[in-house]
Every structure is written in C-alpha cells, then in structure tokens.
Amino acid sequence: MASQKRSGTTGWPKDQNSYEPTYNGNTNMTLHRTISLYPLTNYTFGTKEPLFEKDPSVPARFQRMRDEFDKIGMRRSVEAVLLVHEHGLPHVLLLQLGTTFFKLPGGELKAGEDEVKGLKRLLTETLGRQDGVKQEWIIEDIIGNWWRPNFEPPQYPYIPSHITKPKEHKKLFLVQLGEKALFAVPKNYKLVAAPLFELYDNSQGYGPIISSLPQALCRFNFTYM
C-alpha cells in the first residue's frame, strides 16, 4: 500500500499560539480561580478556654446521631479549609487534638441553619478572637461533599448506590483569609500548618477527607503574597 504524504496543514492544533478556547460562549464560568495566600508569619495565635466535643466517646457520638436522625433527619456538617503559605508552599491550618488526631475547623449545623452563616458561627466559636473585634470570614467556594451512609466512621465523596438515606452530609468550604488575622485557639487544641505535600496520599496519618485536599485544591491558582 502506498504511503500517504502528510500535509503540513493537517492535524490539531494547527497553530498552538492562536488557539483560544470558547467554552461554548459562557463567559461566566469560573475557569480560572485565583486564591491569595499570605505567609504564616502574618497571623497571630492566642489561646482561649478549652472547646470540648459534644460526645465523650465515638459510640456516644453515633448514638446521638441515631437519636437525632429519628427526630430531624440527616446531620449536616460544614468544615473550613484555611490556607497560608510557608517557604512558597501552600499549608492547611488544622486543629490537632492529642498527638494523632487532626480535624478541620467546623462542626454540625443547627436544624434549618444556613450553611454559610453556620460555618461563620462555627469558625467564630472555634477560632474567633476574644477581644470583641469582629472576625471577617470570607467563604470562597465549596470544594467537597462527603457522605456518611451509616452510623459508622466511613465517609465517601459520593452516595453509595444502595443508600437512600445518608446519615450525614459534610461540606468543605474554602475560606479566603485576610492579609493578617488574630486567631484564638482553644487550650485543648493546637493549630498546626500542614503542607499539602504532607497531606497528599496520607490517609493513614490524616484520614480520607484531609488527605484528599491536595486533589480538591488543585483547580485553584495560588498567588503568594
């Protein structure tokens, strides 16, 4: 079979420099999201009275979840992803309890409570300053939805096909920090800055949700201020 001569005008892209996507003419799509990250040294960390969990143990937590599910239905939770940078690398602020337990700031919403207002309330309760100065929390975007199918620890970034009534829905929100801020950390917690490379693929150390943050955040462009 005779070989066909390739033309210099065929193929894609013909001119890489001239290619501009149209996105179907939708100019409102947030295709390029930029988040400003400020140095960890810009932030001041004080302390305040301890903040204790509602439940004394894991079994007690799931028993309360069962009791509330019968009364008000699925639990709704919200958590905040707060980002800073250190040495030119993004870091996530995590609450550390003891030596091995890490969590994102946030918690349970009240029945009928708005998600954004509830997250701001929880952030103020957890990290809000104590000198009467109002803390501004800028909720930037939703970066994840996680579902608890049963009254058990496992959570998934989807609803399993055989589950018709999930027991908990947890939303993760990216919060844009200001250039400077004062955080008051409960005495029984430490606020630590964990680099994304340490979280990546490290569910053994941080659990499935926190370890998935590098993938959830990779669609954003970070500007180091």
Coordinates of N, CA and C in Angstrom, one line a residue:
M1 N 0.9 -1.2 0.0 CA 0.0 0.0 0.0 C 0.9 1.2 0.0
A2 N 0.6 2.1 -0.9 CA 1.4 3.3 -1.0 C 1.1 4.2 0.3
S3 N 2.2 4.8 0.8 CA 2.0 5.6 2.0 C 1.5 7.0 1.5
Q4 N 0.7 7.6 2.3 CA 0.1 8.9 2.0 C 0.9 10.0 2.6
K5 N 1.3 10.9 1.8 CA 2.1 12.1 2.2 C 1.3 13.0 3.1
R6 N 2.0 13.2 4.3 CA 1.3 14.1 5.3 C 1.4 15.5 4.9
S7 N 0.3 16.2 5.0 CA 0.3 17.6 4.7 C 0.6 18.5 5.9
G8 N 1.4 19.5 5.6 CA 1.7 20.4 6.8 C 0.6 21.2 7.3
T9 N -0.6 21.1 6.6 CA -1.7 21.9 7.1 C -2.7 21.1 7.8
T10 N -2.5 19.8 8.0 CA -3.4 18.9 8.7 C -3.0 18.7 10.2
G11 N -3.9 18.1 10.9 CA -3.6 17.9 12.3 C -4.1 19.0 13.2
W12 N -4.0 18.7 14.5 CA -4.5 19.7 15.5 C -3.5 19.7 16.7
P13 N -3.3 20.9 17.3 CA -3.7 22.2 16.7 C -2.8 22.7 15.6
K14 N -3.4 23.4 14.7 CA -2.6 23.9 13.5 C -1.6 24.9 14.0
D15 N -2.1 25.8 14.9 CA -1.2 26.8 15.5 C -1.5 26.9 16.9
Q16 N -0.7 26.4 17.8 CA -0.9 26.3 19.2 C -1.0 27.8 19.8
N17 N -0.3 28.7 19.2 CA -0.3 30.0 19.7 C -1.6 30.8 19.4
S18 N -2.4 30.3 18.4 CA -3.6 31.0 18.0 C -4.8 30.4 18.6
Y19 N -4.6 29.2 19.3 CA -5.8 28.5 19.8 C -6.3 29.2 21.1
E20 N -7.6 29.6 21.1 CA -8.2 30.1 22.2 C -9.6 29.5 22.5
P21 N -9.7 28.8 23.7 CA -11.0 28.1 23.9 C -12.2 29.1 24.0
T22 N -13.3 28.6 23.6 CA -14.5 29.4 23.7 C -15.5 29.0 24.8
Y23 N -15.4 27.8 25.4 CA -16.2 27.4 26.5 C -17.7 27.6 26.2
N24 N -18.0 27.3 24.9 CA -19.4 27.5 24.5 C -20.0 28.9 24.7
G25 N -19.1 29.8 24.7 CA -19.6 31.2 24.8 C -20.0 31.6 26.2
N26 N -19.8 30.8 27.2 CA -20.2 31.1 28.6 C -19.0 31.8 29.2
T27 N -19.1 33.1 29.4 CA -18.1 33.9 29.9 C -18.2 34.0 31.5
N28 N -19.2 33.4 32.0 CA -19.4 33.5 33.5 C -18.8 32.3 34.2
M29 N -18.3 31.3 33.5 CA -17.7 30.2 34.2 C -16.5 30.6 34.9
T30 N -16.4 30.1 36.2 CA -15.2 30.4 37.0 C -14.1 29.4 36.6
L31 N -13.5 29.6 35.4 CA -12.5 28.7 34.9 C -11.1 28.9 35.5
H32 N -10.9 30.1 35.9 CA -9.5 30.5 36.4 C -9.7 31.1 37.8
R33 N -9.7 30.4 38.9 CA -9.9 30.9 40.2 C -8.6 31.1 40.9
T34 N -8.3 32.3 41.3 CA -7.1 32.7 42.0 C -7.4 32.9 43.5
I35 N -6.6 32.3 44.3 CA -6.7 32.5 45.8 C -5.4 33.1 46.3
S36 N -5.5 34.1 47.1 CA -4.4 34.7 47.6 C -4.0 34.1 49.0
L37 N -2.7 33.7 49.0 CA -2.2 33.0 50.2 C -1.2 34.0 50.9
Y38 N -1.3 34.2 52.2 CA -0.4 35.1 52.9 C 0.5 34.2 53.8
P39 N 1.7 34.8 54.2 CA 2.6 34.0 55.0 C 2.0 33.6 56.3
L40 N 2.4 32.5 56.8 CA 2.0 32.1 58.1 C 2.4 33.1 59.2
T41 N 3.5 33.7 59.0 CA 4.0 34.7 60.0 C 3.2 36.0 60.1
N42 N 2.2 36.1 59.1 CA 1.3 37.3 59.2 C 0.2 37.1 60.2
Y43 N 0.1 35.9 60.8 CA -1.0 35.6 61.7 C -0.5 35.4 63.1
T44 N -1.4 35.9 64.0 CA -1.1 35.8 65.4 C -2.0 34.8 66.1
F45 N -1.5 33.9 67.0 CA -2.2 32.9 67.6 C -2.2 33.0 69.1
G46 N -3.4 33.3 69.6 CA -3.6 33.3 71.1 C -4.3 32.1 71.6
T47 N -4.7 32.1 72.8 CA -5.5 30.9 73.4 C -6.7 31.4 74.0
K48 N -7.6 30.5 74.2 CA -8.9 30.7 75.0 C -9.3 29.4 75.7
E49 N -10.4 29.5 76.3 CA -10.9 28.3 77.1 C -11.1 27.1 76.2
P50 N -10.9 25.9 76.8 CA -11.0 24.7 76.0 C -12.4 24.5 75.3
L51 N -12.3 23.9 74.2 CA -13.6 23.6 73.5 C -13.7 22.1 73.4
F52 N -14.7 21.6 74.1 CA -14.8 20.1 74.2 C -15.9 19.6 73.2
E53 N -15.7 18.4 72.8 CA -16.6 17.7 71.9 C -17.9 17.5 72.6
K54 N -19.0 17.4 71.8 CA -20.3 17.1 72.5 C -20.4 15.7 73.0
D55 N -19.6 14.8 72.5 CA -19.8 13.4 72.9 C -18.5 12.9 73.5
P56 N -18.6 12.2 74.6 CA -17.4 11.7 75.3 C -16.7 10.6 74.7
S57 N -17.3 9.9 73.7 CA -16.7 8.8 73.1 C -17.3 8.6 71.7
V58 N -16.6 7.8 70.8 CA -17.1 7.5 69.5 C -18.5 6.8 69.5
P59 N -18.7 5.8 70.3 CA -20.0 5.2 70.4 C -21.1 6.1 70.8
A60 N -20.8 7.1 71.8 CA -21.8 8.0 72.2 C -22.1 9.0 71.1
R61 N -21.1 9.3 70.2 CA -21.4 10.2 69.1 C -22.4 9.6 68.1
F62 N -22.2 8.3 67.8 CA -23.1 7.7 66.9 C -24.4 7.4 67.5
Q63 N -24.5 7.2 68.8 CA -25.8 7.0 69.4 C -26.6 8.3 69.3
R64 N -25.9 9.5 69.6 CA -26.6 10.8 69.4 C -27.0 11.0 68.0
M65 N -26.2 10.6 67.0 CA -26.6 10.7 65.6 C -27.8 9.9 65.3
R66 N -27.9 8.7 65.9 CA -29.1 7.9 65.7 C -30.3 8.6 66.3
D67 N -30.2 9.1 67.5 CA -31.3 9.7 68.2 C -31.8 11.0 67.4
E68 N -30.8 11.8 66.9 CA -31.2 13.0 66.2 C -31.7 12.7 64.8
F69 N -31.2 11.6 64.2 CA -31.7 11.2 62.8 C -33.2 10.9 62.9
D70 N -33.6 10.2 64.0 CA -35.1 9.9 64.1 C -35.9 11.1 64.3
K71 N -35.3 12.2 64.8 CA -36.1 13.4 65.1 C -36.0 14.5 63.9
I72 N -34.8 14.7 63.4 CA -34.6 15.8 62.5 C -34.0 15.3 61.2
G73 N -33.7 14.1 61.0 CA -33.1 13.5 59.8 C -31.6 13.6 59.7
M74 N -31.1 13.7 58.5 CA -29.7 13.7 58.2 C -28.9 14.8 58.9
R75 N -27.8 14.5 59.5 CA -27.0 15.5 60.0 C -26.3 16.3 58.9
R76 N -26.2 17.6 59.1 CA -25.5 18.5 58.1 C -24.3 19.1 58.9
S77 N -23.1 18.9 58.3 CA -21.9 19.5 58.9 C -21.1 20.3 57.8
V78 N -20.4 21.3 58.3 CA -19.6 22.1 57.4 C -18.2 22.2 58.0
E79 N -17.2 22.3 57.2 CA -15.8 22.5 57.6 C -15.1 23.5 56.7
A80 N -14.1 24.1 57.3 CA -13.4 25.2 56.6 C -12.0 24.8 56.3
V81 N -11.6 25.1 55.1 CA -10.2 24.9 54.7 C -9.5 26.3 54.6
L82 N -8.6 26.5 55.6 CA -7.9 27.8 55.7 C -6.5 27.6 55.2
L83 N -6.1 28.4 54.3 CA -4.8 28.2 53.6 C -3.8 29.4 54.0
V84 N -2.6 29.1 54.2 CA -1.5 30.0 54.3 C -0.3 29.5 53.5
H85 N 0.8 30.2 53.4 CA 1.9 29.7 52.7 C 3.2 29.9 53.6
E86 N 4.1 28.9 53.5 CA 5.4 29.0 54.2 C 6.4 28.4 53.2
H87 N 7.5 29.2 53.1 CA 8.6 28.7 52.1 C 8.0 28.5 50.7
G88 N 7.0 29.3 50.3 CA 6.5 29.2 49.0 C 5.6 28.0 48.8
L89 N 5.1 27.3 49.8 CA 4.3 26.1 49.7 C 3.0 26.3 50.4
P90 N 1.9 25.9 49.8 CA 0.6 26.0 50.5 C 0.5 25.1 51.7
H91 N 0.0 25.6 52.8 CA -0.3 24.9 54.0 C -1.7 25.0 54.4
V92 N -2.3 24.0 55.0 CA -3.6 24.0 55.5 C -3.6 24.1 57.0
L93 N -4.4 25.0 57.6 CA -4.5 25.1 59.1 C -5.4 24.0 59.6
L94 N -4.8 23.2 60.5 CA -5.6 22.1 61.1 C -5.6 22.2 62.6
L95 N -6.7 21.7 63.2 CA -6.7 21.6 64.7 C -6.2 20.2 65.1
Q96 N -5.3 20.2 66.0 CA -4.7 19.0 66.5 C -5.1 18.7 67.9
L97 N -5.6 17.5 68.1 CA -6.0 17.1 69.5 C -5.2 15.9 69.9
G98 N -4.4 16.0 70.9 CA -3.5 14.9 71.3 C -2.3 14.9 70.3
T99 N -1.9 13.7 70.0 CA -0.7 13.5 69.1 C -1.1 13.0 67.7
T100 N -2.2 12.5 67.6 CA -2.5 11.8 66.3 C -3.8 12.2 65.6
F101 N -4.7 13.0 66.3 CA -6.0 13.4 65.7 C -6.0 14.8 65.2
F102 N -6.3 14.9 63.9 CA -6.4 16.2 63.2 C -7.8 16.4 62.7
K103 N -8.2 17.7 62.7 CA -9.5 18.0 62.1 C -9.5 19.4 61.5
L104 N -10.4 19.6 60.6 CA -10.7 20.9 60.0 C -11.6 21.7 60.9
P105 N -11.4 23.0 61.1 CA -12.4 23.8 61.9 C -13.8 23.7 61.3
G106 N -14.8 23.6 62.1 CA -16.1 23.5 61.7 C -16.9 22.6 62.7
G107 N -18.0 22.1 62.2 CA -18.9 21.3 63.0 C -20.3 21.1 62.5
E108 N -21.2 20.8 63.4 CA -22.6 20.5 63.0 C -23.4 21.8 62.8
L109 N -24.3 21.8 61.8 CA -25.2 22.9 61.7 C -26.4 22.6 62.5
K110 N -27.1 23.7 63.0 CA -28.3 23.6 63.7 C -29.4 23.2 62.7
A111 N -30.6 22.7 63.1 CA -31.7 22.4 62.2 C -32.1 23.7 61.5
G112 N -32.1 23.6 60.2 CA -32.6 24.7 59.3 C -31.6 25.8 59.2
E113 N -30.4 25.7 59.7 CA -29.4 26.8 59.7 C -28.8 26.9 58.3
D114 N -28.6 28.1 57.8 CA -27.9 28.3 56.5 C -26.4 27.9 56.6
E115 N -25.9 27.3 55.6 CA -24.6 26.7 55.6 C -23.5 27.7 55.8
V116 N -23.6 28.8 55.1 CA -22.5 29.8 55.2 C -22.6 30.5 56.5
K117 N -23.8 30.9 57.0 CA -23.9 31.5 58.3 C -23.5 30.6 59.4
G118 N -23.8 29.3 59.2 CA -23.4 28.3 60.2 C -21.9 28.1 60.3
L119 N -21.3 28.1 59.1 CA -19.8 28.0 59.1 C -19.2 29.2 59.8
K120 N -19.7 30.4 59.5 CA -19.1 31.6 60.1 C -19.3 31.5 61.6
R121 N -20.4 31.0 62.1 CA -20.7 30.9 63.5 C -19.7 29.9 64.1
L122 N -19.5 28.8 63.5 CA -18.6 27.7 64.0 C -17.1 28.2 64.0
L123 N -16.8 28.9 62.9 CA -15.4 29.4 62.9 C -15.1 30.4 64.0
T124 N -16.1 31.3 64.3 CA -16.0 32.2 65.4 C -15.9 31.5 66.7
E125 N -16.8 30.5 66.9 CA -16.7 29.7 68.2 C -15.4 29.0 68.3
T126 N -14.8 28.5 67.2 CA -13.6 27.7 67.3 C -12.3 28.6 67.4
L127 N -12.2 29.6 66.5 CA -11.0 30.3 66.3 C -11.2 31.8 66.5
G128 N -12.4 32.3 66.7 CA -12.7 33.7 66.9 C -11.9 34.4 68.0
R129 N -11.5 35.6 67.8 CA -10.8 36.3 68.9 C -11.7 36.7 70.0
Q130 N -11.1 37.0 71.2 CA -11.9 37.2 72.4 C -11.9 38.7 72.8
D131 N -11.4 39.6 72.0 CA -11.3 41.0 72.4 C -12.4 41.8 71.9
G132 N -13.5 41.2 71.4 CA -14.6 41.9 70.9 C -14.6 42.4 69.5
V133 N -13.4 42.3 68.9 CA -13.3 42.7 67.4 C -13.9 41.6 66.6
K134 N -14.8 42.0 65.7 CA -15.5 41.1 64.8 C -14.5 40.5 63.8
Q135 N -14.6 39.2 63.7 CA -13.7 38.5 62.7 C -14.5 38.3 61.4
E136 N -13.8 38.7 60.3 CA -14.4 38.5 59.0 C -14.0 37.2 58.3
W137 N -15.0 36.4 58.0 CA -14.7 35.1 57.3 C -15.3 35.2 55.9
I138 N -14.4 35.1 54.9 CA -14.9 35.2 53.5 C -14.9 33.8 53.0
I139 N -16.2 33.3 52.8 CA -16.4 31.9 52.3 C -16.3 32.0 50.8
E140 N -15.3 31.3 50.2 CA -14.9 31.5 48.8 C -15.6 30.5 47.9
D141 N -15.6 29.2 48.3 CA -16.1 28.2 47.4 C -16.3 26.9 48.1
I142 N -17.2 26.0 47.5 CA -17.3 24.7 48.0 C -16.3 23.8 47.3
I143 N -15.5 23.1 48.1 CA -14.5 22.2 47.4 C -14.7 20.8 47.7
G144 N -15.8 20.4 48.4 CA -16.0 18.9 48.6 C -17.3 18.6 49.2
N145 N -17.9 17.5 48.9 CA -19.1 16.9 49.5 C -18.8 15.5 50.0
W146 N -19.0 15.2 51.2 CA -18.7 13.9 51.7 C -20.0 13.4 52.4
W147 N -20.2 12.1 52.3 CA -21.4 11.5 52.8 C -21.1 10.3 53.7
R148 N -21.9 10.2 54.8 CA -21.8 9.1 55.8 C -23.0 8.2 55.5
P149 N -22.8 7.0 55.0 CA -24.0 6.2 54.6 C -24.7 5.6 55.8
N150 N -23.9 5.3 56.9 CA -24.4 4.6 58.0 C -23.9 5.2 59.3
F151 N -24.4 4.7 60.4 CA -24.0 5.3 61.7 C -22.6 4.7 62.1
E152 N -21.6 4.9 61.2 CA -20.3 4.3 61.4 C -19.3 5.3 60.9
P153 N -18.0 5.2 61.2 CA -17.0 6.1 60.8 C -16.8 6.4 59.3
P154 N -16.9 5.4 58.4 CA -16.6 5.6 57.0 C -17.4 6.7 56.3
Q155 N -16.8 7.6 55.6 CA -17.4 8.6 54.8 C -16.9 8.5 53.4
Y156 N -17.7 8.9 52.4 CA -17.3 8.8 51.0 C -17.7 10.1 50.2
P157 N -16.9 10.4 49.1 CA -17.2 11.6 48.3 C -18.3 11.3 47.3
Y158 N -19.2 10.4 47.6 CA -20.4 10.1 46.8 C -21.4 9.3 47.7
I159 N -22.6 9.2 47.2 CA -23.6 8.4 48.0 C -23.6 7.0 47.4
P160 N -23.3 6.0 48.1 CA -23.3 4.6 47.6 C -24.7 4.3 47.0
S161 N -24.7 3.5 45.9 CA -25.9 3.3 45.2 C -27.0 2.7 46.0
H162 N -26.7 1.9 47.0 CA -27.7 1.2 47.8 C -28.2 2.0 49.0
I163 N -27.7 3.2 49.1 CA -28.1 4.1 50.3 C -29.1 5.1 49.8
T164 N -30.3 5.1 50.4 CA -31.3 6.0 50.1 C -31.4 7.1 51.1
K165 N -30.9 6.9 52.3 CA -31.0 7.9 53.4 C -29.6 8.0 54.1
P166 N -28.7 8.8 53.5 CA -27.4 9.0 54.2 C -27.6 9.6 55.6
K167 N -26.7 9.3 56.5 CA -26.9 9.7 57.9 C -26.2 11.1 58.1
E168 N -25.2 11.5 57.2 CA -24.6 12.8 57.4 C -24.1 13.3 56.1
H169 N -24.2 14.6 55.9 CA -23.7 15.3 54.7 C -22.7 16.3 55.2
K170 N -21.5 16.2 54.8 CA -20.4 17.2 55.2 C -20.0 17.9 54.0
K171 N -20.0 19.3 54.1 CA -19.5 20.1 53.0 C -18.2 20.8 53.4
L172 N -17.2 20.9 52.5 CA -16.0 21.5 52.8 C -16.0 22.8 52.0
F173 N -15.6 23.9 52.7 CA -15.6 25.3 52.1 C -14.2 25.8 52.1
L174 N -13.8 26.4 51.0 CA -12.5 27.2 51.0 C -12.8 28.6 51.6
V175 N -12.0 29.0 52.6 CA -12.2 30.3 53.2 C -11.0 31.1 52.9
Q176 N -11.2 32.3 52.3 CA -10.2 33.2 52.0 C -9.8 34.0 53.2
L177 N -8.5 33.8 53.7 CA -8.1 34.6 54.8 C -7.6 36.0 54.4
G178 N -7.8 36.9 55.4 CA -7.3 38.2 55.1 C -5.8 38.3 55.2
E179 N -5.2 39.5 54.9 CA -3.8 39.6 55.0 C -3.2 39.3 56.3
K180 N -3.9 39.7 57.4 CA -3.5 39.5 58.7 C -4.7 39.1 59.6
A181 N -4.5 38.4 60.6 CA -5.6 38.0 61.5 C -5.0 37.5 62.8
L182 N -5.9 37.6 63.8 CA -5.6 37.0 65.1 C -6.5 35.9 65.4
F183 N -6.0 34.7 65.7 CA -6.8 33.5 66.0 C -6.7 33.2 67.5
A184 N -7.8 32.9 68.1 CA -7.8 32.4 69.5 C -8.1 30.9 69.5
V185 N -7.1 30.1 69.8 CA -7.2 28.7 69.7 C -7.5 28.1 71.1
P186 N -8.6 27.2 71.2 CA -8.9 26.6 72.4 C -7.7 25.9 73.0
K187 N -7.6 25.9 74.4 CA -6.4 25.4 75.0 C -6.1 24.0 74.8
N188 N -7.2 23.2 74.6 CA -7.0 21.7 74.4 C -6.7 21.4 73.0
Y189 N -6.5 22.3 72.1 CA -6.1 22.1 70.7 C -4.8 22.8 70.4
K190 N -4.1 22.3 69.4 CA -3.1 23.1 68.8 C -3.5 23.4 67.4
L191 N -3.2 24.6 66.9 CA -3.4 24.9 65.5 C -2.1 24.8 64.7
V192 N -2.1 23.8 63.8 CA -0.9 23.5 63.1 C -1.1 23.8 61.6
A193 N 0.0 24.1 60.9 CA 0.0 24.3 59.5 C 0.7 23.1 58.8
A194 N -0.1 22.4 58.0 CA 0.4 21.2 57.4 C 0.5 21.4 55.9
P195 N 1.7 21.2 55.3 CA 1.9 21.4 53.9 C 1.1 20.4 53.1
L196 N 0.7 20.8 51.9 CA -0.1 20.0 51.0 C 0.6 18.7 50.7
F197 N 1.9 18.8 50.5 CA 2.7 17.5 50.1 C 2.7 16.5 51.2
E198 N 2.5 16.9 52.5 CA 2.4 16.0 53.6 C 1.1 15.3 53.7
L199 N 0.0 16.1 53.3 CA -1.3 15.5 53.3 C -1.6 14.6 52.1
Y200 N -0.9 14.8 51.0 CA -1.2 14.1 49.8 C -1.0 12.6 50.0
D201 N -2.0 11.8 49.7 CA -2.0 10.3 49.7 C -1.6 9.8 51.1
N202 N -2.0 10.5 52.1 CA -1.6 10.2 53.5 C -2.8 10.0 54.4
S203 N -3.7 9.1 53.9 CA -5.0 8.9 54.7 C -4.7 8.2 56.0
Q204 N -3.6 7.5 56.1 CA -3.2 6.8 57.4 C -2.9 7.9 58.5
G205 N -2.3 9.0 58.1 CA -2.0 10.0 59.1 C -3.1 11.0 59.3
Y206 N -3.9 11.3 58.3 CA -4.8 12.4 58.4 C -6.3 12.0 58.1
G207 N -6.5 10.8 57.7 CA -7.9 10.4 57.3 C -8.2 10.7 55.8
P208 N -9.2 10.1 55.3 CA -9.5 10.2 53.9 C -9.9 11.6 53.4
I209 N -10.5 12.4 54.3 CA -11.0 13.7 53.9 C -9.8 14.7 53.8
I210 N -9.1 14.9 54.9 CA -8.0 15.8 54.9 C -6.9 15.4 53.8
S211 N -6.7 14.1 53.7 CA -5.6 13.7 52.7 C -6.1 13.9 51.3
S212 N -7.4 14.2 51.0 CA -7.8 14.4 49.7 C -7.8 15.9 49.3
L213 N -7.4 16.8 50.2 CA -7.4 18.2 50.0 C -6.5 18.6 48.9
P214 N -5.3 18.1 48.7 CA -4.5 18.5 47.6 C -5.2 18.3 46.2
Q215 N -5.9 17.2 46.0 CA -6.6 17.0 44.8 C -7.8 18.0 44.7
A216 N -8.5 18.3 45.8 CA -9.6 19.2 45.7 C -9.2 20.6 45.5
L217 N -8.0 21.0 45.9 CA -7.5 22.3 45.7 C -6.7 22.6 44.4
C218 N -6.4 21.5 43.7 CA -5.5 21.7 42.5 C -6.2 22.5 41.4
R219 N -7.5 22.8 41.4 CA -8.1 23.6 40.4 C -7.9 25.1 40.6
F220 N -7.4 25.4 41.8 CA -7.2 26.9 42.1 C -5.8 27.3 41.7
N221 N -5.6 28.6 41.3 CA -4.3 29.2 41.2 C -4.0 29.9 42.4
F222 N -2.9 29.6 43.0 CA -2.4 30.3 44.3 C -1.5 31.4 44.0
T223 N -1.8 32.5 44.6 CA -0.9 33.7 44.5 C -0.3 33.9 45.9
Y224 N 1.1 33.9 45.9 CA 1.8 34.0 47.2 C 2.1 35.5 47.4
M225 N 1.4 36.0 48.4 CA 1.5 37.5 48.7 C 2.7 37.8 49.6

